[in-house]
Short mmCIF file of C-alpha atoms and ligand atoms in Angstrom, two decimals:
data_model
loop_
_atom_site.label_atom_id
_atom_site.label_comp_id
_atom_site.label_asym_id
_atom_site.label_seq_id
_atom_site.Cartn_x
_atom_site.Cartn_y
_atom_site.Cartn_z
CA MET E 74 33.44 -1.59 -14.57
CA ALA E 75 31.37 0.19 -11.88
CA TRP E 76 27.57 -0.11 -12.08
CA GLN E 77 26.66 3.40 -10.93
CA GLY E 78 23.48 5.40 -10.65
CA MET E 79 20.07 4.61 -9.35
CA LEU E 80 18.59 3.61 -12.71
CA MET E 81 20.62 3.48 -15.85
CA PHE E 82 18.56 3.39 -19.06
CA PHE E 83 19.85 1.67 -22.14
CA SER E 84 18.46 3.46 -25.22
CA GLY E 85 17.87 2.38 -28.72
CA LEU E 86 15.75 -0.67 -27.93
CA GLY E 87 12.28 0.77 -28.76
CA ARG E 88 9.59 -1.09 -30.64
CA LEU E 89 11.15 -3.24 -33.24
CA PRO E 90 9.99 -3.67 -36.81
CA PHE E 91 7.23 -6.11 -37.49
CA ASN E 92 9.60 -8.88 -38.79
CA CYS E 93 11.10 -9.22 -35.25
CA GLN E 94 7.92 -11.10 -34.29
CA ALA E 95 9.45 -13.91 -36.29
CA MET E 96 12.11 -14.30 -33.57
CA LEU E 97 9.30 -15.55 -31.30
CA HIS E 98 7.85 -18.92 -31.59
CA THR E 99 4.74 -19.35 -29.46
CA SER E 100 2.96 -22.53 -28.63
CA GLU E 101 0.47 -24.13 -26.42
CA GLN E 102 2.39 -25.96 -23.68
CA ASP E 103 1.81 -28.42 -20.95
CA LEU E 104 3.42 -26.89 -17.78
CA THR E 105 3.15 -29.88 -15.57
CA ALA E 106 6.92 -30.52 -15.76
CA PHE E 107 7.63 -26.79 -15.44
CA ASN E 108 6.25 -26.32 -11.87
CA THR E 109 7.82 -28.01 -8.90
CA LEU E 110 4.45 -28.74 -7.25
CA GLY E 111 3.78 -30.81 -10.37
CA LEU E 112 0.25 -29.44 -10.82
CA ARG E 113 -1.40 -30.27 -14.07
CA ALA E 114 -1.50 -27.08 -16.01
CA ARG E 115 -1.61 -25.82 -19.65
CA ALA E 116 -0.52 -22.46 -21.03
CA GLN E 117 -2.51 -21.29 -24.05
CA THR E 118 0.44 -19.22 -25.28
CA LEU E 119 4.03 -19.76 -24.16
CA VAL E 120 7.09 -17.99 -25.51
CA ARG E 121 10.64 -19.01 -24.69
CA PHE E 122 12.97 -16.14 -23.86
CA HIS E 123 16.51 -17.13 -24.70
CA SER E 124 18.09 -13.87 -26.01
CA GLN E 125 17.95 -10.16 -25.30
CA GLU E 126 17.13 -9.39 -29.02
CA GLN E 127 13.74 -10.94 -28.39
CA LEU E 128 12.75 -8.42 -25.72
CA PRO E 129 10.95 -5.70 -27.82
CA ALA E 130 9.05 -8.48 -29.68
CA ILE E 131 8.08 -10.05 -26.44
CA SER E 132 6.67 -6.71 -25.23
CA THR E 133 4.68 -6.30 -28.41
CA LEU E 134 3.31 -9.89 -28.00
CA ALA E 135 2.49 -9.06 -24.34
CA GLY E 136 0.40 -6.03 -25.60
CA ASP E 137 -1.94 -8.53 -27.26
CA HIS E 138 -2.66 -10.35 -24.01
CA SER E 139 -4.69 -9.15 -21.00
CA SER E 140 -1.99 -10.48 -18.63
CA VAL E 141 1.50 -11.85 -18.61
CA PHE E 142 3.33 -14.22 -16.36
CA VAL E 143 7.04 -14.75 -16.23
CA LEU E 144 8.02 -18.33 -15.45
CA GLY E 145 11.43 -19.15 -14.07
CA GLY E 146 11.96 -22.57 -12.44
CA GLY E 147 8.26 -22.80 -11.35
CA SER E 148 9.21 -23.35 -7.74
CA ASN E 149 7.12 -20.71 -6.21
CA VAL E 150 3.81 -20.91 -8.11
CA VAL E 151 0.47 -22.45 -7.90
CA LEU E 152 -0.68 -22.84 -11.49
CA ALA E 153 -4.45 -23.01 -12.44
CA PRO E 154 -5.24 -25.95 -14.86
CA GLN E 155 -5.66 -23.54 -17.88
CA LEU E 156 -3.61 -20.36 -18.04
CA ASP E 157 -5.07 -17.66 -20.34
CA CYS E 158 -2.17 -15.28 -19.82
CA LEU E 159 0.92 -15.06 -21.93
CA VAL E 160 3.51 -17.22 -20.27
CA ILE E 161 7.14 -16.15 -20.76
CA LYS E 162 9.49 -18.93 -19.98
CA VAL E 163 13.03 -17.64 -19.11
CA GLU E 164 15.74 -19.73 -20.65
CA THR E 165 18.68 -17.39 -20.94
CA ARG E 166 22.12 -18.84 -19.95
CA GLY E 167 25.54 -17.56 -18.92
CA VAL E 168 27.72 -16.88 -15.87
CA ARG E 169 30.81 -14.64 -15.81
CA LEU E 170 33.10 -12.90 -13.34
CA LEU E 171 32.75 -9.20 -14.06
CA GLU E 172 35.28 -7.88 -11.54
CA GLU E 173 37.84 -9.30 -9.15
CA ARG E 174 38.37 -6.51 -6.58
CA PRO E 175 40.37 -6.76 -3.40
CA ASP E 176 37.18 -6.48 -1.36
CA ALA E 177 34.84 -8.51 -3.52
CA PHE E 178 34.05 -10.70 -6.58
CA ILE E 179 31.30 -9.27 -8.81
CA VAL E 180 29.71 -12.21 -10.55
CA GLU E 181 26.92 -11.95 -13.17
CA ALA E 182 24.44 -14.68 -14.05
CA GLN E 183 21.76 -14.66 -16.72
CA ALA E 184 18.16 -15.06 -15.39
CA GLY E 185 17.50 -18.51 -16.80
CA GLU E 186 20.49 -20.14 -15.04
CA ASN E 187 19.52 -22.84 -12.49
CA TRP E 188 20.01 -21.29 -9.02
CA HIS E 189 21.63 -24.30 -7.36
CA ALA E 190 23.93 -25.03 -10.34
CA PHE E 191 24.97 -21.39 -10.24
CA VAL E 192 25.74 -21.51 -6.50
CA ALA E 193 27.76 -24.80 -7.00
CA HIS E 194 29.69 -23.22 -9.83
CA CYS E 195 30.59 -20.14 -7.65
CA VAL E 196 31.73 -22.40 -4.81
CA GLU E 197 33.96 -24.40 -7.27
CA LYS E 198 35.47 -21.21 -8.75
CA GLY E 199 36.32 -19.78 -5.31
CA TRP E 200 33.67 -17.03 -5.59
CA TRP E 201 32.33 -17.74 -2.05
CA GLY E 202 29.40 -16.30 -0.13
CA LEU E 203 26.33 -17.88 -1.60
CA GLU E 204 26.85 -21.44 -0.21
CA ASN E 205 24.16 -21.01 2.55
CA LEU E 206 21.67 -20.61 -0.35
CA ALA E 207 22.50 -24.02 -1.83
CA LEU E 208 19.84 -26.39 -3.18
CA ILE E 209 17.06 -23.77 -3.33
CA PRO E 210 14.96 -24.79 -6.34
CA GLY E 211 14.31 -22.19 -9.09
CA THR E 212 16.30 -19.89 -11.35
CA VAL E 213 18.62 -16.94 -10.78
CA GLY E 214 16.06 -14.51 -12.23
CA ALA E 215 13.44 -15.65 -9.71
CA ALA E 216 15.76 -15.27 -6.80
CA PRO E 217 15.48 -11.57 -6.26
CA VAL E 218 11.66 -11.60 -6.74
CA GLN E 219 11.10 -13.23 -3.41
CA ASN E 220 14.53 -12.23 -2.02
CA ILE E 221 15.31 -15.90 -1.26
CA GLY E 222 16.89 -16.71 2.02
CA ALA E 223 18.05 -19.69 4.05
CA TYR E 224 20.46 -20.64 6.83
CA GLY E 225 21.33 -17.11 7.89
CA VAL E 226 21.78 -15.50 4.41
CA GLU E 227 19.38 -13.50 2.35
CA LEU E 228 19.94 -12.69 -1.32
CA ASP E 229 19.92 -8.95 -0.62
CA GLN E 230 23.11 -9.37 1.53
CA ARG E 231 25.03 -10.62 -1.63
CA PHE E 232 23.26 -8.43 -4.18
CA ASP E 233 25.03 -5.92 -6.45
CA SER E 234 22.55 -4.96 -9.06
CA LEU E 235 20.37 -6.45 -11.81
CA THR E 236 19.21 -5.71 -15.35
CA ALA E 237 15.45 -5.90 -15.98
CA TRP E 238 13.38 -5.33 -19.04
CA ASP E 239 10.48 -2.95 -18.20
CA MET E 240 7.57 -4.27 -20.30
CA HIS E 241 5.82 -0.88 -20.04
CA THR E 242 8.49 1.44 -21.17
CA GLN E 243 10.23 -1.21 -23.30
CA LYS E 244 13.66 -0.36 -21.90
CA LEU E 245 16.41 -2.24 -20.13
CA VAL E 246 16.93 -0.82 -16.64
CA ASN E 247 19.84 -1.31 -14.27
CA MET E 248 18.61 -1.55 -10.66
CA ARG E 249 20.60 -1.33 -7.42
CA ALA E 250 19.41 -2.80 -4.10
CA GLN E 251 17.67 0.44 -3.15
CA ASP E 252 15.53 0.25 -6.32
CA CYS E 253 14.50 -3.32 -5.62
CA GLY E 254 12.80 -2.72 -2.29
CA PHE E 255 14.08 -5.95 -0.71
CA SER E 256 12.54 -7.14 2.60
CA TYR E 257 11.78 -10.59 4.03
CA ARG E 258 10.55 -12.69 1.04
CA ASN E 259 9.57 -9.54 -0.74
CA SER E 260 10.69 -7.03 -3.40
CA VAL E 261 9.20 -4.44 -5.87
CA PHE E 262 9.07 -7.33 -8.42
CA LYS E 263 6.79 -9.33 -6.15
CA GLN E 264 4.59 -6.24 -5.48
CA SER E 265 4.34 -5.11 -9.13
CA LYS E 266 1.73 -6.30 -11.53
CA PRO E 267 2.83 -9.77 -12.78
CA GLY E 268 4.64 -9.44 -16.09
CA ARG E 269 5.72 -5.82 -15.57
CA TRP E 270 9.36 -6.72 -15.10
CA LEU E 271 11.34 -9.34 -16.89
CA ILE E 272 14.56 -9.83 -15.00
CA VAL E 273 17.41 -10.45 -17.48
CA ALA E 274 20.56 -10.77 -15.43
CA VAL E 275 21.63 -10.50 -11.79
CA ARG E 276 24.92 -9.36 -10.46
CA PHE E 277 26.22 -10.51 -7.04
CA CYS E 278 28.80 -8.91 -4.79
CA LEU E 279 30.67 -11.63 -2.81
CA PRO E 280 32.75 -10.09 -0.12
CA ARG E 281 36.44 -10.84 0.33
CA PRO E 282 37.91 -12.14 2.60
CA TRP E 283 35.28 -14.79 2.88
CA CYS E 284 33.56 -15.11 6.21
CA PRO E 285 31.42 -18.20 6.88
CA VAL E 286 27.89 -17.63 8.16
CA LEU E 287 27.34 -20.36 10.72
CA GLY E 288 24.88 -18.73 13.16
CA TYR E 289 21.76 -20.65 12.14
CA PRO E 290 20.96 -23.41 14.79
CA ASP E 291 21.04 -26.25 12.20
CA LEU E 292 24.56 -25.21 11.13
CA GLN E 293 25.83 -24.74 14.62
CA ARG E 294 24.67 -28.28 15.47
CA TYR E 295 26.19 -29.74 12.27
CA PRO E 296 29.06 -32.09 13.14
CA GLY E 297 32.56 -30.63 12.52
CA LEU E 298 31.40 -27.25 11.01
CA ALA E 299 31.66 -24.68 13.71
CA ALA E 300 34.62 -26.29 15.54
CA ASP E 301 37.48 -24.84 13.53
CA LYS E 302 36.55 -21.82 11.39
CA THR E 303 40.09 -21.12 10.28
CA SER E 304 40.33 -24.33 8.24
CA LEU E 305 36.83 -24.17 6.94
CA ASN E 306 35.98 -23.57 3.24
CA ALA E 307 32.82 -22.80 1.43
CA LYS E 308 32.49 -26.21 0.03
CA GLN E 309 32.15 -27.69 3.52
CA VAL E 310 29.35 -25.16 4.24
CA PHE E 311 27.71 -25.90 0.94
CA ASP E 312 27.76 -29.64 1.62
CA ALA E 313 26.39 -29.20 5.09
CA VAL E 314 23.48 -27.04 3.86
CA CYS E 315 22.70 -29.55 1.09
CA ASP E 316 22.72 -32.38 3.71
CA ILE E 317 20.41 -30.45 6.14
CA ARG E 318 17.93 -29.49 3.30
CA ARG E 319 17.89 -33.09 2.05
CA GLN E 320 17.02 -34.31 5.49
CA LYS E 321 14.10 -31.90 5.91
CA LEU E 322 12.85 -30.85 2.58
CA PRO E 323 11.38 -33.16 -0.06
CA ASP E 324 13.10 -33.22 -3.54
CA PRO E 325 10.53 -31.74 -5.96
CA ALA E 326 11.68 -34.35 -8.55
CA VAL E 327 10.35 -37.06 -6.18
CA LEU E 328 7.52 -35.37 -4.32
CA GLY E 329 6.02 -32.21 -5.83
CA ASN E 330 6.26 -29.18 -3.53
CA ALA E 331 6.96 -25.40 -3.52
CA GLY E 332 9.30 -25.25 -0.54
CA SER E 333 7.98 -23.18 2.33
CA PHE E 334 4.31 -22.63 1.52
CA PHE E 335 3.73 -19.92 4.08
CA LYS E 336 5.91 -16.97 5.18
CA ASN E 337 6.97 -16.87 8.81
CA PRO E 338 4.53 -14.17 10.01
CA ILE E 339 5.99 -10.94 11.40
CA VAL E 340 4.13 -9.88 14.48
CA PRO E 341 4.48 -7.31 17.36
CA LEU E 342 6.52 -8.60 20.38
CA GLU E 343 3.20 -8.44 22.38
CA THR E 344 1.73 -11.17 20.23
CA ARG E 345 4.79 -13.33 20.78
CA ASP E 346 4.62 -12.77 24.53
CA ARG E 347 0.87 -13.62 24.64
CA LEU E 348 1.63 -16.89 22.79
CA LEU E 349 4.70 -17.65 24.87
CA ALA E 350 2.52 -17.56 28.00
CA ILE E 351 0.48 -20.43 26.58
CA TYR E 352 3.23 -22.19 24.52
CA PRO E 353 6.62 -21.68 26.17
CA ASP E 354 8.40 -23.64 23.48
CA LEU E 355 7.14 -21.42 20.65
CA VAL E 356 9.90 -20.68 18.23
CA SER E 357 10.41 -16.99 17.22
CA TYR E 358 13.22 -14.73 15.89
CA PRO E 359 13.45 -11.10 17.04
CA ILE E 360 13.92 -8.46 14.31
CA GLU E 361 16.46 -6.03 15.81
CA GLY E 362 15.12 -2.63 16.76
CA SER E 363 11.65 -3.04 15.17
CA GLY E 364 9.52 -4.08 18.14
CA ARG E 365 8.49 -7.15 16.04
CA CYS E 366 9.59 -10.62 15.51
CA LYS E 367 9.12 -13.56 13.13
CA LEU E 368 7.17 -16.55 14.34
CA ALA E 369 8.13 -20.01 13.05
CA ALA E 370 5.00 -20.90 10.96
CA GLY E 371 6.35 -24.46 10.68
CA TRP E 372 6.32 -24.84 14.47
CA MET E 373 2.73 -23.55 14.76
CA ILE E 374 1.44 -25.77 11.94
CA ASP E 375 3.29 -28.76 13.46
CA ARG E 376 1.91 -27.91 16.95
CA ALA E 377 -1.60 -27.67 15.51
CA GLY E 378 -1.24 -31.30 14.43
CA TRP E 379 -0.93 -30.89 10.69
CA LYS E 380 2.35 -32.70 10.09
CA GLY E 381 1.81 -35.60 7.67
CA ARG E 382 -1.95 -34.90 7.35
CA ARG E 383 -3.57 -35.37 3.97
CA LEU E 384 -6.47 -33.54 2.32
CA GLY E 385 -7.45 -34.83 -1.13
CA ALA E 386 -4.39 -35.03 -3.31
CA MET E 387 -2.28 -32.74 -1.13
CA ALA E 388 -0.59 -33.30 2.23
CA VAL E 389 1.57 -31.55 4.78
CA HIS E 390 5.17 -32.87 4.65
CA ASP E 391 5.94 -35.30 7.46
CA ARG E 392 9.42 -33.75 8.12
CA GLN E 393 8.71 -29.98 7.73
CA ALA E 394 5.18 -28.68 8.35
CA LEU E 395 5.74 -25.53 6.31
CA VAL E 396 5.92 -27.56 3.10
CA LEU E 397 2.85 -28.85 1.22
CA VAL E 398 3.36 -31.83 -1.00
CA ASN E 399 1.50 -33.24 -3.98
CA LYS E 400 0.57 -36.85 -3.42
CA GLY E 401 -0.17 -37.31 -7.07
CA GLY E 402 -2.53 -35.60 -9.54
CA ALA E 403 -3.24 -32.51 -7.44
CA THR E 404 -4.71 -29.33 -8.90
CA ALA E 405 -4.64 -25.68 -7.77
CA ALA E 406 -7.99 -26.26 -6.11
CA ASP E 407 -6.49 -29.15 -3.96
CA VAL E 408 -3.62 -26.81 -2.94
CA THR E 409 -6.03 -24.03 -2.01
CA ALA E 410 -8.29 -26.32 -0.01
CA LEU E 411 -5.39 -27.59 2.18
CA ALA E 412 -3.81 -24.13 2.53
CA ASP E 413 -7.18 -22.59 3.50
CA ALA E 414 -7.81 -25.32 6.10
CA ILE E 415 -4.43 -24.69 7.64
CA LYS E 416 -4.77 -20.86 7.66
CA THR E 417 -8.26 -21.17 9.33
CA ASP E 418 -6.90 -23.57 11.98
CA ILE E 419 -3.80 -21.38 12.78
CA LYS E 420 -6.11 -18.36 13.05
CA ASN E 421 -8.43 -20.11 15.41
CA LYS E 422 -5.67 -21.71 17.58
CA PHE E 423 -3.05 -18.94 17.69
CA ASP E 424 -4.93 -15.85 16.40
CA VAL E 425 -2.17 -15.39 13.80
CA THR E 426 -2.79 -14.95 10.05
CA LEU E 427 -0.57 -16.91 7.71
CA GLU E 428 0.35 -15.52 4.35
CA GLN E 429 0.87 -17.82 1.38
CA GLU E 430 4.26 -17.55 -0.27
CA PRO E 431 3.81 -19.06 -3.72
CA VAL E 432 2.13 -16.92 -6.33
CA ALA E 433 -1.34 -18.17 -7.67
CA VAL E 434 -1.43 -17.86 -11.48
CA SER E 435 -4.56 -18.23 -13.57
N1 EPU T 131 9.67 -26.48 13.18
C1 EPU T 131 8.89 -27.51 13.83
N2 EPU T 131 8.14 -28.28 13.07
C2 EPU T 131 8.18 -28.21 11.73
C3 EPU T 131 8.89 -27.30 11.08
C4 EPU T 131 9.70 -26.46 11.83
O1 EPU T 131 8.85 -27.52 15.06
O2 EPU T 131 7.48 -29.02 11.12
C5 EPU T 131 10.56 -25.63 14.00
C6 EPU T 131 12.03 -26.06 13.91
O3 EPU T 131 12.35 -26.98 14.75
C7 EPU T 131 12.72 -24.72 14.13
C8 EPU T 131 11.70 -23.70 13.59
O4 EPU T 131 10.46 -24.28 13.56
O5 EPU T 131 12.85 -24.55 15.50
C9 EPU T 131 12.12 -23.20 12.25
O6 EPU T 131 12.25 -24.25 11.37
P1 EPU T 131 13.35 -24.27 10.22
O7 EPU T 131 14.70 -23.99 10.73
O8 EPU T 131 13.16 -25.53 9.48
O9 EPU T 131 13.07 -23.03 9.30
P2 EPU T 131 11.71 -22.35 8.82
O10 EPU T 131 11.55 -21.08 9.51
O11 EPU T 131 10.64 -23.36 8.85
C10 EPU T 131 12.85 -20.95 6.94
C11 EPU T 131 12.65 -20.72 5.45
C12 EPU T 131 13.16 -21.89 4.69
C13 EPU T 131 14.70 -22.02 4.92
C14 EPU T 131 14.88 -22.23 6.49
C15 EPU T 131 16.33 -22.27 6.85
C16 EPU T 131 10.69 -19.27 5.36
C17 EPU T 131 9.21 -19.22 4.99
N3 EPU T 131 11.22 -20.47 5.24
O12 EPU T 131 12.03 -22.01 7.26
O13 EPU T 131 13.06 -21.58 3.30
O14 EPU T 131 15.26 -23.08 4.30
O15 EPU T 131 14.28 -21.20 7.26
O16 EPU T 131 16.83 -21.01 6.77
O17 EPU T 131 11.35 -18.30 5.73
C18 EPU T 131 11.83 -22.07 1.28
O18 EPU T 131 11.70 -20.84 1.19
O19 EPU T 131 11.41 -22.87 0.45
C19 EPU T 131 12.52 -22.58 2.47
C20 EPU T 131 12.67 -23.93 2.68
#
């Protein structure tokens, strides 16, 4: 089936009768285990979203709250100790092959699926193309929000379309890439008011024949990978990416963290050249035809001497300076204190402004 049109509206799902509220069970909830930074946090009202029939009732419930927050895997959030907003925890499941075309596999996953498990499943099934995005924490539904990317592949390069529930109009909407406004670590979902969109399912377009993406320096250096592309398969790339990530990035189950805490800042080429004159080993990535480039924030934070440094209950990871880790019992205030100290120092030393990647929720 072809998913056509800019926006396709599904009708007949307006406000549901009062008794549909019964489908929702709300509760107070400790969210410490539901955020990968492991911050102590409580939601006053949490609702678990596990089936599309709940959507109208969820919208009605949202209308009774001043703000709403959609929680996926909790891997890109800094949670305040007490959340007064309505928290919607996405727990829908399901993966299916929608189409097997000569030029692509179209695969759909429900938003609550674990991202890494989904990637592993695709690799096993022979639906290749997502392997560079292995081991990224979080859920499928959260992946388009920040347009996740790693090791030379960004989600928008493998994106077909998604279905989202618009909390304002109370309708399911089909969105193609052009509707999602993807850019580096950004999308319309990240820019919209939190809780406006509830992503329900995401469809991926995995091109055939498969062509491995091995350009990222860590993959080029990886033993045995780039040598013979003809006999390579996606499982080997998947395994290499997992291995590289495990060497550099802490496992949130062992050491609380939110992955990269800052975006790599995008600056004019003049800024890079000014810095290169002082720091010849500065790491940067040109953005073709834009007159701008991305600076490696991890390199700058490392160079400023932050690697391994601790402030209160938070610290900078000792193997990747872009990652802040919870040494035990940290709160949102501890995270902000360390993040602000780093931002101020980078501004003073490099005259570059860092932007935080995880979303602060209160
Ligand atoms: N670097 C240092 N010291 C550090 C960290 C990095 O010198 O402490 C240098 C590295 O040697 C390298 C450069 O900085 O030359 C870039 O480092 P790396 O390859 O580790 O990637 P990154 O730019 O720091 C980005 C993503 C990661 C993603 C990797 C690989 C962002 C904000 N982060 O990190 O994403 O895994 O590239 O593609 O774009 C995440 O989002 O949670 C995440 C880990």
